[in-house]
Amino acid sequence: QPVIQVLLIIAFIYVAVQYFVLTLIVYFIATPEEYIFYNVFLSNGVTYILTSYFAISVVFSQSDFSMLAHLPISTKKVVMSKIISGVTLPIMAVSILSIPTFFMFLIEFKLGVAIKSLAFLLVVDVLIVLFLLFILSILNHFRSRFSNTSVYLLVRLTLIVGIGISPILYFLI
């Protein structure tokens, strides 16, 4: 499916350019503290969205598991590869998107502050990924209790949107 791969690469480049331009605009408009807050907020948002997408399409997808189970690979390795891809892909994407931010931190702050800020950013993103996969794995454990697949997908989507919106609602209320 080379067409889908090319479209995904184009989409990633488009998102990267938008992310960089938006980061650059905020860098010139806001104070350094606001810029750091914005960067953490945007990085967490992108991580959450990518993790949600990969968790639904890769990690908890049952159709490709049945296809891969017939290969001479143990089912444990299939499950581990799906989990690792669901964890590493969002972290790698956000890390690549954070490269321009690192250079902006170097311009504005010292090297130590830039490294600490990006390390904090990556640790928070890893915790977001692990928390979301933990919640979705609990929901996946009770998959057989749902009457049909549509109800299960609706509950899963509602849970993902609810968890994503809850911090925003907390600060607004």
Tab-separated table of N, CA and C in Angstrom:
chain	number	residue	atom	x	y	z
A	1	GLN	N	0.823	-1.179	0.000
A	1	GLN	CA	0.000	0.000	0.000
A	1	GLN	C	0.874	1.252	0.000
A	2	PRO	N	1.635	1.457	-1.066
A	2	PRO	CA	2.532	2.612	-1.120
A	2	PRO	C	1.787	3.950	-1.148
A	3	VAL	N	0.587	3.962	-1.699
A	3	VAL	CA	-0.166	5.220	-1.768
A	3	VAL	C	-0.507	5.707	-0.367
A	4	ILE	N	-0.907	4.812	0.505
A	4	ILE	CA	-1.238	5.186	1.880
A	4	ILE	C	0.015	5.655	2.616
A	5	GLN	N	1.138	4.992	2.375
A	5	GLN	CA	2.383	5.407	3.019
A	5	GLN	C	2.803	6.794	2.566
A	6	VAL	N	2.669	7.077	1.280
A	6	VAL	CA	3.015	8.413	0.769
A	6	VAL	C	2.087	9.460	1.366
A	7	LEU	N	0.811	9.153	1.451
A	7	LEU	CA	-0.135	10.099	2.048
A	7	LEU	C	0.175	10.346	3.521
A	8	LEU	N	0.561	9.306	4.245
A	8	LEU	CA	0.923	9.486	5.654
A	8	LEU	C	2.180	10.339	5.799
A	9	ILE	N	3.151	10.150	4.925
A	9	ILE	CA	4.368	10.968	4.973
A	9	ILE	C	4.044	12.422	4.663
A	10	ILE	N	3.217	12.651	3.654
A	10	ILE	CA	2.812	14.022	3.323
A	10	ILE	C	2.041	14.648	4.481
A	11	ALA	N	1.153	13.883	5.102
A	11	ALA	CA	0.395	14.398	6.242
A	11	ALA	C	1.315	14.728	7.407
A	12	PHE	N	2.314	13.889	7.666
A	12	PHE	CA	3.249	14.154	8.760
A	12	PHE	C	4.067	15.412	8.475
A	13	ILE	N	4.521	15.581	7.240
A	13	ILE	CA	5.274	16.785	6.883
A	13	ILE	C	4.392	18.025	7.027
A	14	TYR	N	3.143	17.925	6.626
A	14	TYR	CA	2.204	19.045	6.755
A	14	TYR	C	1.992	19.415	8.226
A	15	VAL	N	1.795	18.423	9.076
A	15	VAL	CA	1.618	18.682	10.504
A	15	VAL	C	2.895	19.259	11.103
A	16	ALA	N	4.045	18.754	10.678
A	16	ALA	CA	5.316	19.268	11.197
A	16	ALA	C	5.516	20.734	10.831
A	17	VAL	N	5.186	21.097	9.599
A	17	VAL	CA	5.321	22.505	9.183
A	17	VAL	C	4.350	23.379	9.971
A	18	GLN	N	3.111	22.934	10.128
A	18	GLN	CA	2.144	23.706	10.919
A	18	GLN	C	2.616	23.851	12.365
A	19	TYR	N	3.100	22.787	12.948
A	19	TYR	CA	3.587	22.794	14.331
A	19	TYR	C	4.739	23.783	14.476
A	20	PHE	N	5.680	23.750	13.531
A	20	PHE	CA	6.829	24.639	13.587
A	20	PHE	C	6.416	26.100	13.415
A	21	VAL	N	5.546	26.394	12.459
A	21	VAL	CA	5.113	27.776	12.233
A	21	VAL	C	4.346	28.294	13.445
A	22	LEU	N	3.463	27.490	13.996
A	22	LEU	CA	2.714	27.904	15.181
A	22	LEU	C	3.636	28.130	16.368
A	23	THR	N	4.620	27.256	16.543
A	23	THR	CA	5.594	27.416	17.613
A	23	THR	C	6.409	28.690	17.417
A	24	LEU	N	6.792	28.966	16.190
A	24	LEU	CA	7.557	30.169	15.891
A	24	LEU	C	6.739	31.434	16.162
A	25	ILE	N	5.469	31.414	15.795
A	25	ILE	CA	4.597	32.564	16.047
A	25	ILE	C	4.458	32.811	17.543
A	26	VAL	N	4.211	31.759	18.307
A	26	VAL	CA	4.072	31.918	19.757
A	26	VAL	C	5.390	32.363	20.373
A	27	TYR	N	6.502	31.903	19.836
A	27	TYR	CA	7.812	32.306	20.352
A	27	TYR	C	7.999	33.819	20.254
A	28	PHE	N	7.575	34.401	19.154
A	28	PHE	CA	7.767	35.841	18.966
A	28	PHE	C	6.690	36.676	19.655
A	29	ILE	N	5.538	36.107	19.921
A	29	ILE	CA	4.438	36.868	20.529
A	29	ILE	C	4.462	36.799	22.053
A	30	ALA	N	4.737	35.618	22.603
A	30	ALA	CA	4.559	35.383	24.041
A	30	ALA	C	5.862	35.562	24.809
A	31	THR	N	5.715	35.603	26.117
A	31	THR	CA	6.874	35.618	27.005
A	31	THR	C	7.462	34.211	27.064
A	32	PRO	N	8.685	34.047	27.546
A	32	PRO	CA	9.278	32.699	27.618
A	32	PRO	C	8.459	31.711	28.458
A	33	GLU	N	7.869	32.185	29.558
A	33	GLU	CA	7.073	31.290	30.400
A	33	GLU	C	5.816	30.825	29.655
A	34	GLU	N	5.164	31.747	28.941
A	34	GLU	CA	3.985	31.373	28.164
A	34	GLU	C	4.363	30.421	27.031
A	35	TYR	N	5.533	30.651	26.465
A	35	TYR	CA	6.003	29.775	25.392
A	35	TYR	C	6.229	28.359	25.905
A	36	ILE	N	6.823	28.222	27.068
A	36	ILE	CA	7.038	26.893	27.648
A	36	ILE	C	5.700	26.214	27.935
A	37	PHE	N	4.751	26.971	28.517
A	37	PHE	CA	3.426	26.398	28.796
A	37	PHE	C	2.751	25.951	27.504
A	38	TYR	N	2.794	26.812	26.486
A	38	TYR	CA	2.181	26.469	25.208
A	38	TYR	C	2.827	25.216	24.625
A	39	ASN	N	4.139	25.132	24.706
A	39	ASN	CA	4.844	24.006	24.137
A	39	ASN	C	4.476	22.705	24.843
A	40	VAL	N	4.404	22.733	26.160
A	40	VAL	CA	3.998	21.538	26.909
A	40	VAL	C	2.563	21.160	26.560
A	41	PHE	N	1.681	22.141	26.485
A	41	PHE	CA	0.277	21.889	26.167
A	41	PHE	C	0.136	21.288	24.766
A	42	LEU	N	0.823	21.872	23.788
A	42	LEU	CA	0.731	21.379	22.424
A	42	LEU	C	1.356	19.993	22.282
A	43	SER	N	2.481	19.778	22.914
A	43	SER	CA	3.133	18.473	22.852
A	43	SER	C	2.264	17.390	23.481
A	44	ASN	N	1.668	17.704	24.628
A	44	ASN	CA	0.781	16.732	25.277
A	44	ASN	C	-0.446	16.448	24.421
A	45	GLY	N	-0.985	17.480	23.788
A	45	GLY	CA	-2.147	17.292	22.922
A	45	GLY	C	-1.833	16.410	21.726
A	46	VAL	N	-0.715	16.670	21.071
A	46	VAL	CA	-0.325	15.848	19.919
A	46	VAL	C	-0.050	14.413	20.352
A	47	THR	N	0.621	14.252	21.475
A	47	THR	CA	0.885	12.903	21.988
A	47	THR	C	-0.411	12.162	22.279
A	48	TYR	N	-1.354	12.841	22.901
A	48	TYR	CA	-2.630	12.219	23.246
A	48	TYR	C	-3.391	11.801	21.994
A	49	ILE	N	-3.428	12.684	21.006
A	49	ILE	CA	-4.161	12.375	19.769
A	49	ILE	C	-3.505	11.217	19.025
A	50	LEU	N	-2.180	11.246	18.907
A	50	LEU	CA	-1.489	10.155	18.213
A	50	LEU	C	-1.628	8.834	18.967
A	51	THR	N	-1.543	8.877	20.278
A	51	THR	CA	-1.697	7.653	21.062
A	51	THR	C	-3.104	7.094	20.911
A	52	SER	N	-4.091	7.963	20.946
A	52	SER	CA	-5.468	7.502	20.762
A	52	SER	C	-5.637	6.848	19.400
A	53	TYR	N	-5.094	7.480	18.380
A	53	TYR	CA	-5.215	6.926	17.033
A	53	TYR	C	-4.510	5.575	16.924
A	54	PHE	N	-3.263	5.500	17.386
A	54	PHE	CA	-2.519	4.249	17.269
A	54	PHE	C	-3.091	3.170	18.183
A	55	ALA	N	-3.640	3.548	19.314
A	55	ALA	CA	-4.219	2.545	20.207
A	55	ALA	C	-5.442	1.912	19.564
A	56	ILE	N	-6.239	2.724	18.891
A	56	ILE	CA	-7.440	2.179	18.261
A	56	ILE	C	-7.093	1.423	16.982
A	57	SER	N	-6.198	1.977	16.171
A	57	SER	CA	-5.942	1.365	14.865
A	57	SER	C	-4.895	0.261	14.902
A	58	VAL	N	-3.978	0.268	15.872
A	58	VAL	CA	-2.901	-0.718	15.863
A	58	VAL	C	-2.965	-1.642	17.080
A	59	VAL	N	-2.889	-1.075	18.265
A	59	VAL	CA	-2.701	-1.888	19.468
A	59	VAL	C	-3.898	-2.775	19.749
A	60	PHE	N	-5.107	-2.205	19.718
A	60	PHE	CA	-6.287	-2.980	20.077
A	60	PHE	C	-7.086	-3.440	18.864
A	61	SER	N	-6.470	-3.460	17.715
A	61	SER	CA	-7.129	-3.956	16.508
A	61	SER	C	-7.069	-5.477	16.511
A	62	GLN	N	-8.210	-6.100	16.433
A	62	GLN	CA	-8.270	-7.555	16.509
A	62	GLN	C	-8.103	-8.212	15.141
A	63	SER	N	-8.412	-7.487	14.058
A	63	SER	CA	-8.379	-8.110	12.736
A	63	SER	C	-6.957	-8.470	12.313
A	64	ASP	N	-6.005	-7.582	12.526
A	64	ASP	CA	-4.634	-7.909	12.131
A	64	ASP	C	-3.996	-8.912	13.087
A	65	PHE	N	-4.485	-8.986	14.312
A	65	PHE	CA	-3.951	-9.987	15.238
A	65	PHE	C	-4.268	-11.395	14.743
A	66	SER	N	-5.494	-11.605	14.272
A	66	SER	CA	-5.851	-12.934	13.773
A	66	SER	C	-5.060	-13.272	12.516
A	67	MET	N	-4.712	-12.252	11.737
A	67	MET	CA	-3.915	-12.484	10.543
A	67	MET	C	-2.467	-12.814	10.916
A	68	LEU	N	-1.916	-12.108	11.899
A	68	LEU	CA	-0.533	-12.341	12.301
A	68	LEU	C	-0.365	-13.601	13.151
A	69	ALA	N	-1.438	-14.058	13.778
A	69	ALA	CA	-1.343	-15.231	14.652
A	69	ALA	C	-1.019	-16.503	13.881
A	70	HIS	N	-1.318	-16.536	12.581
A	70	HIS	CA	-1.041	-17.733	11.786
A	70	HIS	C	0.419	-17.809	11.334
A	71	LEU	N	1.167	-16.764	11.525
A	71	LEU	CA	2.580	-16.772	11.162
A	71	LEU	C	3.379	-17.550	12.208
A	72	PRO	N	4.588	-17.969	11.862
A	72	PRO	CA	5.384	-18.722	12.840
A	72	PRO	C	6.033	-17.821	13.895
A	73	ILE	N	5.278	-16.882	14.401
A	73	ILE	CA	5.729	-15.980	15.457
A	73	ILE	C	4.824	-16.243	16.652
A	74	SER	N	5.389	-16.224	17.829
A	74	SER	CA	4.556	-16.466	19.009
A	74	SER	C	3.589	-15.299	19.208
A	75	THR	N	2.426	-15.616	19.765
A	75	THR	CA	1.419	-14.577	19.977
A	75	THR	C	1.908	-13.524	20.961
A	76	LYS	N	2.772	-13.931	21.872
A	76	LYS	CA	3.337	-12.974	22.828
A	76	LYS	C	4.156	-11.905	22.095
A	77	LYS	N	4.928	-12.336	21.092
A	77	LYS	CA	5.724	-11.378	20.322
A	77	LYS	C	4.830	-10.465	19.479
A	78	VAL	N	3.736	-10.989	18.959
A	78	VAL	CA	2.800	-10.166	18.187
A	78	VAL	C	2.204	-9.080	19.075
A	79	VAL	N	1.761	-9.466	20.256
A	79	VAL	CA	1.181	-8.500	21.187
A	79	VAL	C	2.224	-7.470	21.617
A	80	MET	N	3.433	-7.913	21.928
A	80	MET	CA	4.482	-6.981	22.340
A	80	MET	C	4.838	-6.003	21.227
A	81	SER	N	4.898	-6.478	19.991
A	81	SER	CA	5.223	-5.573	18.886
A	81	SER	C	4.120	-4.540	18.676
A	82	LYS	N	2.878	-4.951	18.859
A	82	LYS	CA	1.779	-3.992	18.720
A	82	LYS	C	1.825	-2.944	19.828
A	83	ILE	N	2.126	-3.358	21.044
A	83	ILE	CA	2.201	-2.409	22.156
A	83	ILE	C	3.393	-1.476	21.986
A	84	ILE	N	4.526	-2.026	21.592
A	84	ILE	CA	5.713	-1.188	21.404
A	84	ILE	C	5.483	-0.164	20.291
A	85	SER	N	4.840	-0.589	19.208
A	85	SER	CA	4.574	0.379	18.136
A	85	SER	C	3.568	1.432	18.581
A	86	GLY	N	2.611	1.055	19.402
A	86	GLY	CA	1.647	2.028	19.907
A	86	GLY	C	2.249	3.021	20.880
A	87	VAL	N	3.353	2.639	21.542
A	87	VAL	CA	4.024	3.530	22.490
A	87	VAL	C	5.102	4.360	21.800
A	88	THR	N	5.915	3.716	20.972
A	88	THR	CA	7.067	4.422	20.407
A	88	THR	C	6.710	5.383	19.283
A	89	LEU	N	5.733	5.064	18.465
A	89	LEU	CA	5.415	5.954	17.342
A	89	LEU	C	4.969	7.346	17.790
A	90	PRO	N	4.049	7.476	18.750
A	90	PRO	CA	3.700	8.838	19.190
A	90	PRO	C	4.872	9.569	19.847
A	91	ILE	N	5.666	8.862	20.638
A	91	ILE	CA	6.804	9.503	21.304
A	91	ILE	C	7.843	9.954	20.281
A	92	MET	N	8.108	9.109	19.286
A	92	MET	CA	9.070	9.489	18.252
A	92	MET	C	8.570	10.676	17.436
A	93	ALA	N	7.288	10.680	17.111
A	93	ALA	CA	6.734	11.787	16.325
A	93	ALA	C	6.828	13.100	17.095
A	94	VAL	N	6.471	13.084	18.362
A	94	VAL	CA	6.546	14.305	19.169
A	94	VAL	C	7.999	14.715	19.395
A	95	SER	N	8.889	13.753	19.530
A	95	SER	CA	10.306	14.084	19.689
A	95	SER	C	10.855	14.770	18.440
A	96	ILE	N	10.477	14.276	17.285
A	96	ILE	CA	10.913	14.917	16.037
A	96	ILE	C	10.324	16.312	15.920
A	97	LEU	N	9.070	16.472	16.310
A	97	LEU	CA	8.438	17.789	16.250
A	97	LEU	C	9.038	18.755	17.273
A	98	SER	N	9.673	18.238	18.311
A	98	SER	CA	10.248	19.091	19.350
A	98	SER	C	11.664	19.555	19.050
A	99	ILE	N	12.248	19.135	17.961
A	99	ILE	CA	13.612	19.557	17.626
A	99	ILE	C	13.714	21.079	17.453
A	100	PRO	N	12.810	21.738	16.686
A	100	PRO	CA	12.902	23.205	16.606
A	100	PRO	C	12.699	23.886	17.959
A	101	THR	N	11.876	23.295	18.802
A	101	THR	CA	11.650	23.847	20.128
A	101	THR	C	12.933	23.823	20.952
A	102	PHE	N	13.704	22.751	20.814
A	102	PHE	CA	14.978	22.663	21.522
A	102	PHE	C	15.897	23.816	21.134
A	103	PHE	N	15.954	24.118	19.838
A	103	PHE	CA	16.807	25.219	19.401
A	103	PHE	C	16.288	26.572	19.888
A	104	MET	N	14.973	26.713	19.964
A	104	MET	CA	14.415	27.964	20.501
A	104	MET	C	14.693	28.079	21.994
A	105	PHE	N	14.661	26.946	22.694
A	105	PHE	CA	15.041	26.965	24.110
A	105	PHE	C	16.508	27.341	24.277
A	106	LEU	N	17.349	26.864	23.377
A	106	LEU	CA	18.767	27.219	23.435
A	106	LEU	C	18.980	28.708	23.214
A	107	ILE	N	18.190	29.307	22.339
A	107	ILE	CA	18.311	30.741	22.084
A	107	ILE	C	17.859	31.531	23.305
A	108	GLU	N	16.746	31.116	23.909
A	108	GLU	CA	16.149	31.880	25.002
A	108	GLU	C	16.778	31.572	26.363
A	109	PHE	N	17.125	30.314	26.597
A	109	PHE	CA	17.618	29.896	27.906
A	109	PHE	C	19.013	29.291	27.765
A	110	LYS	N	19.521	28.790	28.856
A	110	LYS	CA	20.810	28.094	28.842
A	110	LYS	C	20.614	26.653	28.390
A	111	LEU	N	21.723	25.982	28.120
A	111	LEU	CA	21.688	24.598	27.662
A	111	LEU	C	21.038	23.683	28.696
A	112	GLY	N	21.349	23.891	29.971
A	112	GLY	CA	20.778	23.057	31.034
A	112	GLY	C	19.273	23.169	31.110
A	113	VAL	N	18.750	24.380	30.970
A	113	VAL	CA	17.300	24.583	31.019
A	113	VAL	C	16.635	23.937	29.804
A	114	ALA	N	17.276	24.058	28.646
A	114	ALA	CA	16.712	23.459	27.442
A	114	ALA	C	16.642	21.946	27.555
A	115	ILE	N	17.702	21.336	28.056
A	115	ILE	CA	17.715	19.873	28.201
A	115	ILE	C	16.706	19.424	29.255
A	116	LYS	N	16.638	20.144	30.385
A	116	LYS	CA	15.670	19.785	31.430
A	116	LYS	C	14.236	19.933	30.926
A	117	SER	N	13.970	20.990	30.167
A	117	SER	CA	12.613	21.209	29.650
A	117	SER	C	12.202	20.106	28.691
A	118	LEU	N	13.090	19.743	27.789
A	118	LEU	CA	12.743	18.686	26.839
A	118	LEU	C	12.681	17.313	27.516
A	119	ALA	N	13.511	17.078	28.510
A	119	ALA	CA	13.424	15.815	29.253
A	119	ALA	C	12.089	15.738	29.999
A	120	PHE	N	11.693	16.842	30.618
A	120	PHE	CA	10.393	16.889	31.295
A	120	PHE	C	9.267	16.645	30.302
A	121	LEU	N	9.370	17.267	29.136
A	121	LEU	CA	8.361	17.110	28.099
A	121	LEU	C	8.241	15.650	27.666
A	122	LEU	N	9.361	14.985	27.457
A	122	LEU	CA	9.325	13.591	27.036
A	122	LEU	C	8.804	12.672	28.138
A	123	VAL	N	9.172	12.942	29.390
A	123	VAL	CA	8.672	12.117	30.493
A	123	VAL	C	7.151	12.261	30.624
A	124	VAL	N	6.657	13.473	30.517
A	124	VAL	CA	5.207	13.690	30.596
A	124	VAL	C	4.504	13.008	29.424
A	125	ASP	N	5.093	13.091	28.239
A	125	ASP	CA	4.481	12.430	27.082
A	125	ASP	C	4.462	10.913	27.233
A	126	VAL	N	5.528	10.334	27.765
A	126	VAL	CA	5.560	8.884	28.005
A	126	VAL	C	4.499	8.497	29.033
A	127	LEU	N	4.344	9.297	30.081
A	127	LEU	CA	3.316	9.005	31.084
A	127	LEU	C	1.910	9.101	30.488
A	128	ILE	N	1.692	10.055	29.600
A	128	ILE	CA	0.383	10.168	28.939
A	128	ILE	C	0.107	8.922	28.106
A	129	VAL	N	1.101	8.488	27.347
A	129	VAL	CA	0.935	7.297	26.511
A	129	VAL	C	0.633	6.074	27.372
A	130	LEU	N	1.404	5.868	28.423
A	130	LEU	CA	1.199	4.696	29.268
A	130	LEU	C	-0.147	4.741	29.993
A	131	PHE	N	-0.556	5.919	30.459
A	131	PHE	CA	-1.852	6.043	31.126
A	131	PHE	C	-2.994	5.727	30.170
A	132	LEU	N	-2.931	6.285	28.964
A	132	LEU	CA	-4.007	6.046	28.009
A	132	LEU	C	-4.067	4.579	27.583
A	133	LEU	N	-2.920	3.962	27.365
A	133	LEU	CA	-2.921	2.538	27.014
A	133	LEU	C	-3.414	1.677	28.168
A	134	PHE	N	-3.116	2.081	29.398
A	134	PHE	CA	-3.610	1.344	30.570
A	134	PHE	C	-5.137	1.403	30.631
A	135	ILE	N	-5.693	2.595	30.457
A	135	ILE	CA	-7.157	2.747	30.499
A	135	ILE	C	-7.814	1.964	29.366
A	136	LEU	N	-7.246	2.066	28.169
A	136	LEU	CA	-7.837	1.354	27.033
A	136	LEU	C	-7.668	-0.157	27.151
A	137	SER	N	-6.606	-0.612	27.799
A	137	SER	CA	-6.454	-2.059	27.986
A	137	SER	C	-7.470	-2.588	28.982
A	138	ILE	N	-7.787	-1.793	29.996
A	138	ILE	CA	-8.843	-2.205	30.929
A	138	ILE	C	-10.173	-2.308	30.199
A	139	LEU	N	-10.456	-1.320	29.357
A	139	LEU	CA	-11.693	-1.351	28.577
A	139	LEU	C	-11.686	-2.534	27.602
A	140	ASN	N	-10.551	-2.827	27.017
A	140	ASN	CA	-10.446	-3.955	26.085
A	140	ASN	C	-10.659	-5.283	26.800
A	141	HIS	N	-10.301	-5.346	28.081
A	141	HIS	CA	-10.516	-6.569	28.862
A	141	HIS	C	-12.007	-6.904	28.970
A	142	PHE	N	-12.864	-5.880	29.005
A	142	PHE	CA	-14.306	-6.079	29.116
A	142	PHE	C	-14.999	-6.022	27.761
A	143	ARG	N	-14.273	-6.244	26.697
A	143	ARG	CA	-14.820	-6.156	25.338
A	143	ARG	C	-15.967	-7.136	25.112
A	144	SER	N	-15.866	-8.314	25.670
A	144	SER	CA	-16.896	-9.332	25.447
A	144	SER	C	-18.221	-8.987	26.117
A	145	ARG	N	-18.224	-8.053	27.033
A	145	ARG	CA	-19.464	-7.690	27.735
A	145	ARG	C	-20.358	-6.769	26.917
A	146	PHE	N	-19.810	-6.175	25.854
A	146	PHE	CA	-20.616	-5.283	25.023
A	146	PHE	C	-21.421	-6.096	24.020
A	147	SER	N	-22.630	-5.612	23.729
A	147	SER	CA	-23.534	-6.374	22.878
A	147	SER	C	-23.047	-6.464	21.436
A	148	ASN	N	-22.492	-5.383	20.909
A	148	ASN	CA	-21.925	-5.449	19.562
A	148	ASN	C	-20.731	-4.499	19.459
A	149	THR	N	-20.081	-4.546	18.320
A	149	THR	CA	-18.851	-3.784	18.129
A	149	THR	C	-19.102	-2.280	18.121
A	150	SER	N	-20.239	-1.859	17.609
A	150	SER	CA	-20.544	-0.422	17.540
A	150	SER	C	-20.638	0.193	18.932
A	151	VAL	N	-21.264	-0.505	19.848
A	151	VAL	CA	-21.369	-0.008	21.219
A	151	VAL	C	-19.985	0.067	21.859
A	152	TYR	N	-19.170	-0.953	21.623
A	152	TYR	CA	-17.805	-0.960	22.162
A	152	TYR	C	-16.993	0.214	21.618
A	153	LEU	N	-17.065	0.457	20.302
A	153	LEU	CA	-16.337	1.580	19.705
A	153	LEU	C	-16.854	2.914	20.227
A	154	LEU	N	-18.160	3.033	20.429
A	154	LEU	CA	-18.732	4.269	20.960
A	154	LEU	C	-18.249	4.529	22.386
A	155	VAL	N	-18.228	3.497	23.207
A	155	VAL	CA	-17.747	3.643	24.587
A	155	VAL	C	-16.269	4.005	24.597
A	156	ARG	N	-15.491	3.364	23.748
A	156	ARG	CA	-14.063	3.648	23.686
A	156	ARG	C	-13.803	5.080	23.216
A	157	LEU	N	-14.527	5.522	22.184
A	157	LEU	CA	-14.367	6.888	21.692
A	157	LEU	C	-14.819	7.908	22.732
A	158	THR	N	-15.919	7.619	23.419
A	158	THR	CA	-16.399	8.519	24.472
A	158	THR	C	-15.388	8.618	25.602
A	159	LEU	N	-14.795	7.506	25.967
A	159	LEU	CA	-13.787	7.510	27.023
A	159	LEU	C	-12.560	8.322	26.607
A	160	ILE	N	-12.102	8.156	25.383
A	160	ILE	CA	-10.936	8.892	24.903
A	160	ILE	C	-11.216	10.389	24.856
A	161	VAL	N	-12.375	10.768	24.319
A	161	VAL	CA	-12.723	12.195	24.251
A	161	VAL	C	-12.928	12.754	25.654
A	162	GLY	N	-13.558	11.989	26.527
A	162	GLY	CA	-13.784	12.454	27.896
A	162	GLY	C	-12.500	12.689	28.660
A	163	ILE	N	-11.551	11.766	28.524
A	163	ILE	CA	-10.261	11.940	29.201
A	163	ILE	C	-9.507	13.117	28.601
A	164	GLY	N	-9.601	13.292	27.291
A	164	GLY	CA	-8.900	14.397	26.640
A	164	GLY	C	-9.456	15.760	26.981
A	165	ILE	N	-10.768	15.847	27.149
A	165	ILE	CA	-11.409	17.138	27.429
A	165	ILE	C	-11.414	17.464	28.914
A	166	SER	N	-11.312	16.476	29.772
A	166	SER	CA	-11.444	16.714	31.219
A	166	SER	C	-10.426	17.719	31.770
A	167	PRO	N	-9.142	17.713	31.376
A	167	PRO	CA	-8.257	18.750	31.922
A	167	PRO	C	-8.643	20.167	31.489
A	168	ILE	N	-9.112	20.290	30.283
A	168	ILE	CA	-9.545	21.607	29.784
A	168	ILE	C	-10.765	22.070	30.571
A	169	LEU	N	-11.719	21.195	30.777
A	169	LEU	CA	-12.906	21.559	31.555
A	169	LEU	C	-12.542	21.868	33.010
A	170	TYR	N	-11.572	21.151	33.559
A	170	TYR	CA	-11.154	21.386	34.927
A	170	TYR	C	-10.629	22.812	35.092
A	171	PHE	N	-9.827	23.267	34.153
A	171	PHE	CA	-9.272	24.605	34.271
A	171	PHE	C	-10.263	25.698	33.899
A	172	LEU	N	-11.285	25.365	33.118
A	172	LEU	CA	-12.287	26.365	32.760
A	172	LEU	C	-13.329	26.565	33.867
A	173	ILE	N	-13.587	25.512	34.635
A	173	ILE	CA	-14.628	25.587	35.659
A	173	ILE	C	-14.073	26.011	36.975
